[in-house]
XYZ file of C-alpha atoms in Angstrom:
256
model
C 1.149 -10.463 1.917
C 0.189 -8.642 5.143
C -1.106 -5.637 3.143
C -3.293 -7.877 0.964
C -4.756 -9.483 4.112
C -5.404 -5.959 5.570
C -7.218 -4.968 2.408
C -9.587 -7.843 2.841
C -10.231 -6.999 6.442
C -8.391 -10.054 7.778
C -6.055 -10.188 10.733
C -2.690 -11.827 9.824
C -2.056 -15.111 11.728
C 0.619 -17.358 10.161
C 2.990 -17.554 7.243
C 5.180 -20.077 5.379
C 8.589 -19.253 3.942
C 10.492 -20.899 1.093
C 14.140 -19.743 1.142
C 16.958 -20.328 -1.216
C 20.386 -19.271 0.202
C 23.238 -18.808 -2.329
C 26.636 -20.135 -1.372
C 28.017 -16.622 -1.137
C 25.542 -15.578 1.568
C 27.277 -16.168 4.849
C 25.908 -16.846 8.361
C 25.770 -13.132 9.172
C 23.406 -12.538 6.226
C 21.181 -15.420 7.394
C 21.189 -14.078 11.012
C 20.263 -10.556 9.752
C 17.368 -12.027 7.750
C 16.188 -13.929 10.769
C 16.316 -10.861 12.923
C 14.209 -8.940 10.406
C 11.660 -11.764 10.219
C 11.520 -11.969 14.071
C 10.898 -8.227 14.347
C 8.004 -8.377 11.810
C 6.576 -11.397 13.547
C 6.530 -9.507 16.879
C 5.146 -6.282 15.255
C 2.348 -7.984 13.344
C 1.607 -10.969 15.527
C 2.321 -13.600 12.911
C 3.909 -17.024 13.339
C 6.100 -18.926 10.924
C 4.544 -22.398 10.554
C 6.675 -24.067 7.869
C 8.180 -23.923 4.477
C 11.505 -25.071 2.986
C 15.156 -24.053 2.760
C 17.720 -24.998 0.099
C 21.317 -24.068 -0.553
C 23.109 -22.891 -3.634
C 23.435 -24.499 -6.986
C 25.948 -26.828 -8.521
C 29.040 -25.983 -10.544
C 29.613 -22.767 -8.592
C 26.578 -21.112 -10.077
C 24.590 -20.396 -6.953
C 22.250 -17.818 -8.365
C 20.374 -15.158 -6.441
C 18.806 -15.468 -3.083
C 15.070 -16.263 -3.344
C 12.370 -15.855 -0.782
C 8.670 -16.833 -1.234
C 6.203 -15.918 1.497
C 2.568 -16.939 1.827
C 0.638 -15.390 4.675
C -2.796 -16.361 5.972
C -5.235 -14.588 8.229
C -8.656 -14.796 9.747
C -11.810 -12.630 9.596
C -13.228 -11.813 12.989
C -16.591 -10.833 11.615
C -18.545 -10.326 8.429
C -17.602 -11.086 4.849
C -14.149 -10.192 3.492
C -13.647 -6.823 1.806
C -13.209 -7.115 -1.911
C -12.418 -4.861 -4.858
C -15.963 -4.997 -6.205
C -18.894 -3.698 -4.317
C -18.666 0.086 -4.549
C -21.858 1.940 -5.364
C -22.446 5.179 -7.286
C -22.045 8.076 -4.824
C -19.717 6.191 -2.469
C -16.940 8.333 -1.039
C -13.340 7.318 -1.990
C -10.913 7.265 0.954
C -7.225 6.494 1.384
C -5.151 5.838 4.448
C -1.855 7.498 5.330
C -0.072 9.543 2.818
C 0.519 8.871 -0.849
C 3.720 9.029 -2.962
C 6.272 8.242 -0.210
C 7.203 4.875 -1.708
C 8.056 6.440 -5.022
C 9.911 9.279 -3.345
C 11.976 6.747 -1.403
C 12.916 5.022 -4.569
C 14.072 8.434 -5.977
C 16.103 9.100 -2.865
C 17.795 5.680 -3.169
C 18.645 6.538 -6.821
C 19.956 9.938 -5.917
C 17.192 11.801 -7.704
C 15.504 13.630 -4.834
C 17.314 16.937 -4.036
C 16.050 19.448 -1.530
C 15.353 17.061 1.314
C 17.039 17.180 4.668
C 18.517 14.012 6.284
C 15.383 13.228 8.280
C 13.118 13.542 5.238
C 15.452 11.332 3.173
C 15.447 8.684 5.958
C 11.625 8.886 6.223
C 11.190 8.354 2.471
C 13.670 5.432 2.276
C 11.937 3.732 5.250
C 8.571 4.205 3.590
C 9.884 2.553 0.466
C 11.991 -0.278 2.054
C 9.950 -0.823 5.285
C 6.314 -0.138 4.511
C 3.796 -0.709 7.307
C 0.691 -2.603 6.238
C -2.536 -1.285 7.675
C -3.429 -4.439 9.543
C -5.391 -2.631 12.239
C -7.433 -0.432 9.932
C -8.526 -3.194 7.441
C -10.555 -5.241 10.021
C -11.972 -2.057 11.506
C -13.556 -1.275 8.091
C -15.554 -4.527 7.947
C -19.229 -3.580 7.771
C -18.361 -0.023 6.691
C -16.320 -0.079 3.510
C -17.998 -1.327 0.336
C -14.780 -2.090 -1.534
C -11.105 -2.045 -0.613
C -7.604 -2.806 -1.913
C -4.066 -1.874 -1.060
C -2.092 0.751 -2.956
C 0.828 -1.161 -4.411
C 0.671 -0.384 -8.165
C -0.075 3.341 -7.694
C -3.191 5.128 -6.397
C -4.604 5.754 -9.898
C -3.874 2.193 -11.142
C -5.260 0.559 -8.047
C -8.407 2.672 -7.968
C -8.792 1.699 -11.562
C -8.832 -2.023 -10.490
C -11.515 -1.216 -7.860
C -13.581 0.803 -10.387
C -13.440 -1.986 -12.964
C -14.411 -4.657 -10.442
C -17.265 -2.431 -9.203
C -18.461 -1.553 -12.774
C -17.984 2.131 -12.027
C -15.716 5.172 -12.442
C -13.564 6.621 -9.716
C -13.069 10.418 -9.480
C -10.075 11.667 -7.541
C -9.787 15.246 -6.250
C -6.004 15.929 -6.406
C -6.308 18.712 -3.801
C -7.602 16.194 -1.251
C -4.898 13.590 -1.650
C -2.691 13.538 1.466
C 1.026 14.183 1.183
C 3.746 13.740 3.799
C 6.023 16.706 4.620
C 8.795 14.993 2.795
C 6.799 14.547 -0.417
C 5.544 18.145 -0.248
C 9.088 19.429 0.228
C 10.590 17.317 -2.478
C 9.182 19.008 -5.601
C 8.182 15.516 -6.746
C 5.265 16.268 -9.126
C 1.837 15.418 -7.611
C 0.678 13.480 -10.653
C 3.784 11.196 -10.260
C 3.078 10.678 -6.582
C -0.339 9.205 -7.344
C 1.035 6.816 -9.917
C 4.344 5.686 -8.385
C 3.101 2.776 -6.213
C 4.716 0.911 -3.333
C 2.759 2.911 -0.690
C 0.906 -0.091 0.744
C -1.902 2.115 2.032
C -5.562 1.158 1.827
C -7.863 2.691 -0.743
C -11.502 2.065 -0.024
C -15.041 3.210 -0.606
C -17.956 3.747 1.730
C -21.420 5.428 1.541
C -21.576 9.077 2.613
C -23.776 8.159 5.609
C -20.886 5.973 6.928
C -18.390 8.909 7.236
C -18.592 8.888 11.008
C -17.948 5.133 11.089
C -14.887 5.592 8.868
C -13.574 8.359 11.172
C -14.226 6.113 14.172
C -12.190 3.386 12.583
C -9.444 5.967 11.885
C -9.577 7.107 15.571
C -9.542 3.693 17.165
C -6.680 2.407 14.966
C -4.750 5.694 15.095
C -4.546 5.699 11.335
C -4.941 8.865 9.234
C -7.619 8.525 6.599
C -8.630 11.144 3.967
C -11.699 11.423 1.733
C -10.291 12.014 -1.736
C -13.063 11.479 -4.203
C -16.322 9.816 -5.305
C -17.543 6.814 -7.299
C -19.693 7.613 -10.405
C -21.340 5.769 -13.097
C -18.969 5.068 -15.986
C -15.538 3.503 -16.180
C -11.930 4.276 -15.438
C -10.324 6.915 -13.209
C -10.608 10.693 -13.559
C -8.228 13.011 -11.731
C -9.399 16.561 -11.224
C -7.290 19.566 -10.467
C -8.122 22.281 -7.939
C -10.420 23.991 -10.383
C -12.297 20.759 -11.107
C -10.819 20.297 -14.530
C -9.600 16.763 -15.642
C -5.891 16.133 -15.658
C -4.425 13.881 -18.356
C -2.648 10.899 -16.817
C -0.390 9.124 -19.335
C 0.883 6.480 -16.895
C -1.470 5.227 -14.167
C 1.042 2.980 -12.349
C 2.647 -0.385 -12.459
C 1.200 -2.722 -15.027
C 1.314 -6.502 -14.389
C 2.041 -8.439 -17.541
């Protein structure tokens, strides 16, 4: 929810929560959930304004815990950022580092050898506790021409942006930013850009707005990297270090 608001350039304000608590979840579980929500409220400046809470089911079949959150925010200025709006020749940018969410899942599944304890902890936190770019999104209003968050995978999400803009996105794999943990993991680069769960912002902006993008990066203390260009056409092309296209069989998560 917060990452989606950031991708539209909105500042999160309030949220509602519908919560189903199974019978087997005790008071300690509820207290831990409340502490986590309180920490996020303080970190992101959001307020819980309502919702609903129900207990377990009948006949001893309580079912799983269920949480449904709806967050709302406000635009301080200008129209909201949307997926459509990129123009041919626009730069493609991404915040933070890519592939850490997928790496964290691998660590949780015991599939990422070669990482030290700090790198494993970093990857797990990036997967389980992603930090939405709520400062960067609003700073891009008036500069970015299109924007969305990277949840399905960088290739898949840039495909959404390209489709809504009626263009093709070209990614230079050598320019995609990696964390030290991802670089040390041996996790294939093509899988890093298709794994998803990074919750970074991918956006486009005209070349003459590069200084404005860098200023937004500086003022929000958020790393941004220029990783490609928008061109006439459709779909997403990934180019290797020699400029040759790379076949991508799986672009990311597909919503059915």
